[in-house]
Tab-separated table of C-alpha atoms in Angstrom:
chain	number	residue	atom	x	y	z
A	1	MET	CA	18.645	7.024	-9.159
A	2	ASP	CA	18.106	3.933	-10.884
A	3	GLU	CA	18.645	1.808	-7.701
A	4	PRO	CA	15.713	1.315	-5.292
A	5	TRP	CA	16.258	2.985	-2.165
A	6	TRP	CA	15.993	-0.083	0.041
A	7	GLU	CA	19.360	-1.588	-1.746
A	8	GLY	CA	21.257	1.770	-1.469
A	9	ARG	CA	23.931	2.628	0.977
A	10	VAL	CA	21.347	5.100	2.684
A	11	ALA	CA	18.610	2.551	3.004
A	12	SER	CA	18.944	2.708	6.793
A	13	ASP	CA	18.794	6.580	7.071
A	14	VAL	CA	15.920	6.779	4.522
A	15	HIS	CA	14.221	4.264	6.623
A	16	CYS	CA	14.399	6.260	9.767
A	17	THR	CA	13.444	9.339	7.674
A	18	LEU	CA	10.070	7.712	6.700
A	19	ARG	CA	9.546	6.492	10.153
A	20	GLU	CA	9.857	10.034	11.622
A	21	LYS	CA	7.189	11.020	8.639
A	22	GLU	CA	4.592	8.499	9.540
A	23	LEU	CA	4.499	9.975	13.287
A	24	LYS	CA	3.041	13.031	11.505
A	25	LEU	CA	0.397	11.293	9.736
A	26	PRO	CA	-3.165	12.595	10.536
A	27	ALA	CA	-5.494	9.975	12.351
A	28	PHE	CA	-8.064	8.239	10.374
A	29	ARG	CA	-11.389	8.908	11.720
A	30	ALA	CA	-13.843	6.594	9.653
A	31	HIS	CA	-16.296	9.571	9.749
A	32	SER	CA	-16.957	9.570	5.917
A	33	PRO	CA	-20.860	8.782	5.234
A	34	LEU	CA	-19.373	7.261	2.136
A	35	LEU	CA	-17.153	4.544	3.829
A	36	LYS	CA	-19.806	2.044	2.435
A	37	SER	CA	-18.599	2.595	-1.102
A	38	ARG	CA	-15.027	2.614	-0.031
A	39	ARG	CA	-14.325	-1.111	-1.271
A	40	PHE	CA	-15.904	-0.453	-4.838
A	41	PHE	CA	-13.611	2.657	-5.318
A	42	VAL	CA	-10.732	1.059	-3.844
A	43	ASP	CA	-11.398	-1.979	-6.446
A	44	ILE	CA	-11.392	0.336	-9.346
A	45	LEU	CA	-8.263	2.170	-8.305
A	46	THR	CA	-6.430	-1.443	-8.064
A	47	LEU	CA	-7.655	-2.200	-11.251
A	48	LEU	CA	-6.736	0.956	-12.965
A	49	SER	CA	-3.429	0.761	-11.446
A	50	SER	CA	-3.019	-2.703	-12.285
A	51	HIS	CA	-4.023	-1.804	-15.951
A	52	CYS	CA	-1.631	0.974	-16.200
A	53	GLN	CA	1.298	-0.912	-14.334
A	54	LEU	CA	1.785	1.254	-11.691
A	55	CYS	CA	4.094	0.765	-8.716
A	56	PRO	CA	2.538	-0.295	-5.478
A	57	ALA	CA	3.493	2.811	-3.701
A	58	ALA	CA	1.454	4.906	-6.145
A	59	ARG	CA	-1.565	2.630	-5.532
A	60	HIS	CA	-1.234	2.790	-1.919
A	61	LEU	CA	-0.824	6.647	-2.054
A	62	ALA	CA	-3.855	6.852	-4.208
A	63	VAL	CA	-6.092	4.785	-1.814
A	64	TYR	CA	-4.444	6.939	1.202
A	65	LEU	CA	-5.358	10.257	-0.358
A	66	LEU	CA	-8.878	9.048	-1.157
A	67	ASP	CA	-9.519	7.633	2.358
A	68	HIS	CA	-8.296	10.676	3.981
A	69	PHE	CA	-9.861	13.159	1.624
A	70	LEU	CA	-13.258	11.526	2.114
A	71	ASP	CA	-12.606	11.612	5.931
A	72	ARG	CA	-12.315	15.407	6.297
A	73	TYR	CA	-14.526	16.546	3.182
A	74	SER	CA	-18.157	16.110	1.992
A	75	ILE	CA	-18.788	14.858	-1.359
A	76	THR	CA	-22.536	14.960	-2.475
A	77	THR	CA	-22.531	13.428	-6.008
A	78	SER	CA	-21.104	10.272	-7.682
A	79	LYS	CA	-19.663	12.013	-10.416
A	80	GLN	CA	-17.645	14.199	-7.635
A	81	LEU	CA	-16.661	10.730	-6.127
A	82	TYR	CA	-15.181	9.287	-9.384
A	83	ALA	CA	-13.757	12.541	-10.061
A	84	VAL	CA	-11.835	12.523	-6.680
A	85	ALA	CA	-11.039	8.781	-7.010
A	86	ILE	CA	-9.490	9.158	-10.515
A	87	SER	CA	-7.504	12.392	-9.661
A	88	CYS	CA	-6.136	10.715	-6.432
A	89	LEU	CA	-4.755	8.110	-8.897
A	90	LEU	CA	-3.233	10.214	-11.326
A	91	LEU	CA	-1.635	12.471	-8.272
A	92	ALA	CA	-0.120	9.564	-6.849
A	93	SER	CA	1.271	8.138	-10.052
A	94	LYS	CA	3.016	11.506	-10.655
A	95	PHE	CA	4.464	11.827	-7.352
A	96	GLU	CA	5.579	8.034	-6.942
A	97	ASP	CA	6.004	6.531	-10.608
A	98	ARG	CA	8.244	7.038	-13.195
A	99	GLU	CA	7.226	9.709	-15.690
A	100	ASP	CA	6.958	7.095	-18.310
A	101	HIS	CA	4.558	5.201	-16.427
A	102	VAL	CA	2.141	8.014	-15.409
A	103	PRO	CA	-1.192	7.205	-17.602
A	104	LYS	CA	-2.659	9.786	-19.420
A	105	LEU	CA	-6.245	10.965	-18.949
A	106	GLU	CA	-7.322	9.542	-22.332
A	107	GLN	CA	-5.595	6.348	-21.361
A	108	ILE	CA	-7.926	6.231	-18.121
A	109	ASN	CA	-11.159	7.320	-19.667
A	110	SER	CA	-10.865	4.502	-22.755
A	111	THR	CA	-10.685	1.580	-20.208
A	112	ARG	CA	-13.544	-0.808	-19.753
A	113	ILE	CA	-13.374	-0.472	-15.877
A	114	LEU	CA	-14.731	3.262	-16.201
A	115	SER	CA	-16.541	3.345	-19.513
A	116	SER	CA	-18.831	0.398	-17.834
A	117	GLN	CA	-19.677	2.979	-15.466
A	118	SER	CA	-20.533	5.508	-17.892
A	119	PHE	CA	-18.182	8.269	-16.398
A	120	THR	CA	-15.360	10.288	-18.091
A	121	LEU	CA	-13.095	13.175	-16.620
A	122	THR	CA	-12.553	16.219	-18.343
A	123	LYS	CA	-8.810	17.836	-18.357
A	124	LYS	CA	-10.551	20.842	-16.813
A	125	GLU	CA	-12.316	18.697	-13.928
A	126	LEU	CA	-9.202	16.546	-13.324
A	127	LEU	CA	-6.858	19.969	-13.123
A	128	SER	CA	-9.551	21.550	-10.517
A	129	THR	CA	-9.667	18.179	-8.547
A	130	GLU	CA	-5.945	17.773	-8.423
A	131	LEU	CA	-5.505	21.278	-7.358
A	132	LEU	CA	-8.335	20.587	-4.584
A	133	LEU	CA	-6.521	17.409	-3.418
A	134	LEU	CA	-3.090	19.171	-3.278
A	135	GLU	CA	-4.602	22.129	-1.000
A	136	ALA	CA	-6.246	19.623	1.211
A	137	PHE	CA	-2.993	17.813	2.065
A	138	GLY	CA	-0.993	21.296	2.349
A	139	TRP	CA	0.927	20.458	-0.967
A	140	ASN	CA	2.527	17.468	0.821
A	141	LEU	CA	2.313	14.017	-0.833
A	142	CYS	CA	5.187	12.738	0.852
A	143	LEU	CA	3.141	10.660	3.084
A	144	PRO	CA	4.454	6.941	3.959
A	145	THR	CA	2.203	4.106	3.319
A	146	PRO	CA	2.925	0.465	4.156
A	147	ALA	CA	4.199	-0.145	0.546
A	148	HIS	CA	7.177	2.441	1.081
A	149	PHE	CA	8.204	0.189	3.964
A	150	LEU	CA	7.660	-3.467	2.775
A	151	ASP	CA	10.637	-3.940	0.309
A	152	TYR	CA	13.246	-3.022	2.833
A	153	TYR	CA	11.800	-5.363	5.220
A	154	LEU	CA	11.880	-7.859	2.720
A	155	SER	CA	15.647	-7.568	2.402
A	156	ALA	CA	15.867	-9.284	5.543
A	157	SER	CA	12.909	-11.517	5.165
A	158	VAL	CA	14.709	-15.131	4.912
A	159	SER	CA	17.648	-16.287	6.675
A	160	GLN	CA	19.845	-19.367	5.884
A	161	LYS	CA	19.271	-20.342	9.621
A	162	ASP	CA	15.364	-20.658	8.915
A	163	HIS	CA	13.617	-23.787	9.476
A	164	HIS	CA	10.983	-25.146	7.023
A	165	CYS	CA	7.926	-27.459	8.036
A	166	HIS	CA	8.259	-30.920	6.430
A	167	SER	CA	5.436	-29.919	3.890
A	168	TRP	CA	7.382	-26.873	2.570
A	169	PRO	CA	9.499	-28.535	-0.628
A	170	THR	CA	12.663	-26.573	-0.698
A	171	ALA	CA	15.313	-25.344	1.562
A	172	CYS	CA	16.731	-22.881	-1.147
A	173	ALA	CA	16.793	-19.498	0.323
A	174	ARG	CA	16.431	-17.781	-3.210
A	175	LYS	CA	13.292	-19.806	-3.895
A	176	THR	CA	12.199	-19.256	-0.586
A	177	LYS	CA	12.465	-15.379	-0.792
A	178	GLU	CA	10.792	-15.283	-3.996
A	179	CYS	CA	7.818	-17.032	-2.671
A	180	LEU	CA	7.713	-15.113	0.576
A	181	LYS	CA	8.151	-11.768	-1.385
A	182	GLU	CA	4.601	-12.885	-3.582
A	183	TYR	CA	2.881	-13.904	-0.299
A	184	ALA	CA	3.964	-10.409	1.391
A	185	HIS	CA	2.962	-8.431	-1.611
A	186	TYR	CA	-0.551	-10.228	-1.390
A	187	PHE	CA	-1.086	-9.149	2.024
A	188	LEU	CA	-0.021	-5.781	1.141
A	189	GLU	CA	-2.757	-5.633	-1.262
A	190	VAL	CA	-5.307	-7.118	1.469
A	191	THR	CA	-4.397	-4.114	3.429
A	192	LEU	CA	-6.300	-2.054	1.059
A	193	GLN	CA	-9.567	-3.917	1.629
A	194	ASP	CA	-10.218	-2.596	4.932
A	195	HIS	CA	-9.672	0.697	6.562
A	196	ILE	CA	-8.905	-1.115	9.964
A	197	PHE	CA	-5.272	-1.014	9.185
A	198	TYR	CA	-4.831	2.814	9.583
A	199	LYS	CA	-5.100	1.754	13.384
A	200	PHE	CA	-1.413	0.878	12.971
A	201	GLN	CA	1.468	2.739	11.933
A	202	PRO	CA	2.374	1.781	8.001
A	203	SER	CA	5.676	0.227	9.019
A	204	LEU	CA	4.234	-1.999	11.458
A	205	VAL	CA	1.635	-2.883	8.578
A	206	ALA	CA	4.704	-3.755	6.332
A	207	ALA	CA	6.403	-5.837	8.734
A	208	ALA	CA	3.334	-7.777	9.550
A	209	CYS	CA	2.591	-8.467	6.148
A	210	VAL	CA	6.308	-10.022	6.083
A	211	GLY	CA	5.335	-11.778	9.181
A	212	ALA	CA	2.020	-13.448	7.938
A	213	ALA	CA	3.907	-14.191	4.711
A	214	ARG	CA	6.394	-16.404	6.905
A	215	ILE	CA	3.661	-17.694	8.849
A	216	CYS	CA	1.917	-19.000	5.865
A	217	LEU	CA	5.110	-20.679	4.481
A	218	GLN	CA	5.600	-22.012	7.821
A	219	LEU	CA	9.094	-20.707	8.387
A	220	SER	CA	10.454	-21.061	11.830
A	221	PRO	CA	11.018	-18.710	13.634
A	222	TYR	CA	7.915	-16.584	12.356
A	223	TRP	CA	10.000	-13.586	13.223
A	224	THR	CA	13.742	-13.517	13.172
A	225	ARG	CA	16.159	-11.242	14.762
A	226	ASP	CA	17.250	-9.589	11.571
A	227	LEU	CA	13.654	-8.789	11.018
A	228	GLN	CA	13.407	-7.254	14.505
A	229	ARG	CA	16.658	-5.429	13.942
A	230	ILE	CA	15.866	-3.813	10.504
A	231	SER	CA	12.309	-3.029	11.529
A	232	ASP	CA	12.613	-2.336	15.271
A	233	TYR	CA	9.430	-4.341	15.939
A	234	SER	CA	9.078	-7.627	17.923
A	235	LEU	CA	6.733	-10.299	16.964
A	236	GLU	CA	4.633	-9.086	20.041
A	237	HIS	CA	4.371	-5.944	18.417
A	238	LEU	CA	2.889	-7.384	15.350
A	239	SER	CA	0.961	-10.281	16.554
A	240	THR	CA	-2.591	-8.065	16.380
A	241	CYS	CA	-2.130	-6.971	12.879
A	242	ILE	CA	-0.870	-10.096	11.494
A	243	GLU	CA	-3.860	-11.796	13.094
A	244	ILE	CA	-6.255	-9.265	11.434
A	245	LEU	CA	-4.256	-10.044	8.120
A	246	LEU	CA	-4.636	-13.833	8.022
A	247	VAL	CA	-8.225	-13.399	9.233
A	248	THR	CA	-8.969	-10.934	6.180
A	249	LYS	CA	-7.217	-13.100	3.876
A	250	SER	CA	-9.382	-16.025	4.821
A	251	HIS	CA	-12.559	-14.167	4.410
A	252	LEU	CA	-11.262	-13.003	0.969
A	253	GLU	CA	-10.681	-16.212	-0.161
A	254	SER	CA	-13.876	-18.350	1.320
């Protein structure tokens, strides 16, 4: 299917299915003693996924797999941690991305990102680690992340009825939508930086990314009826998550 699901006739049904699946996601306990290293490995996964031009859903699934695996299992060596992180990325890309976008192990090993860490992963290590991950997640990688919801909500993110602050240079809906999409995807990446966002359902985080983007662009109202209808969230539902997003963005940019 070439058409993205959020643009198709079954978009509403797919959204409902994803909402049902997210209710079954396990709680993130933040118990891992390796949480202090989390940001470093998330940055590595982000850089590698950008280098390999993976889709956001693959990147976010990779981080989800890494976080929840570390939350439940003990890893004692740095080499094991690298192996798990890279395996999470390759496994997620196989599940979420097009086949021709899935990076080869040789491609990953040859990147400056890994060579600077003096780390390489053999095919045997990759296969055994991928098997370990699949068994840990019960062979189920259909795990919704905010990236799975964002584009669906972006389809209703801009309205002709929007009011623009006097400092916003254009009232063109197309250009506004392009800018809003960039902001929303920026906030989507911000959510990877802190495990606090696991406190919220992935769909709520995605909706909050759109709400935060509208606030940054000073669009009024901050949350429209169309967005409430398509997401089933009110601004009140989203306010705490939006506030955390805006604060995190401020800290990252300071």
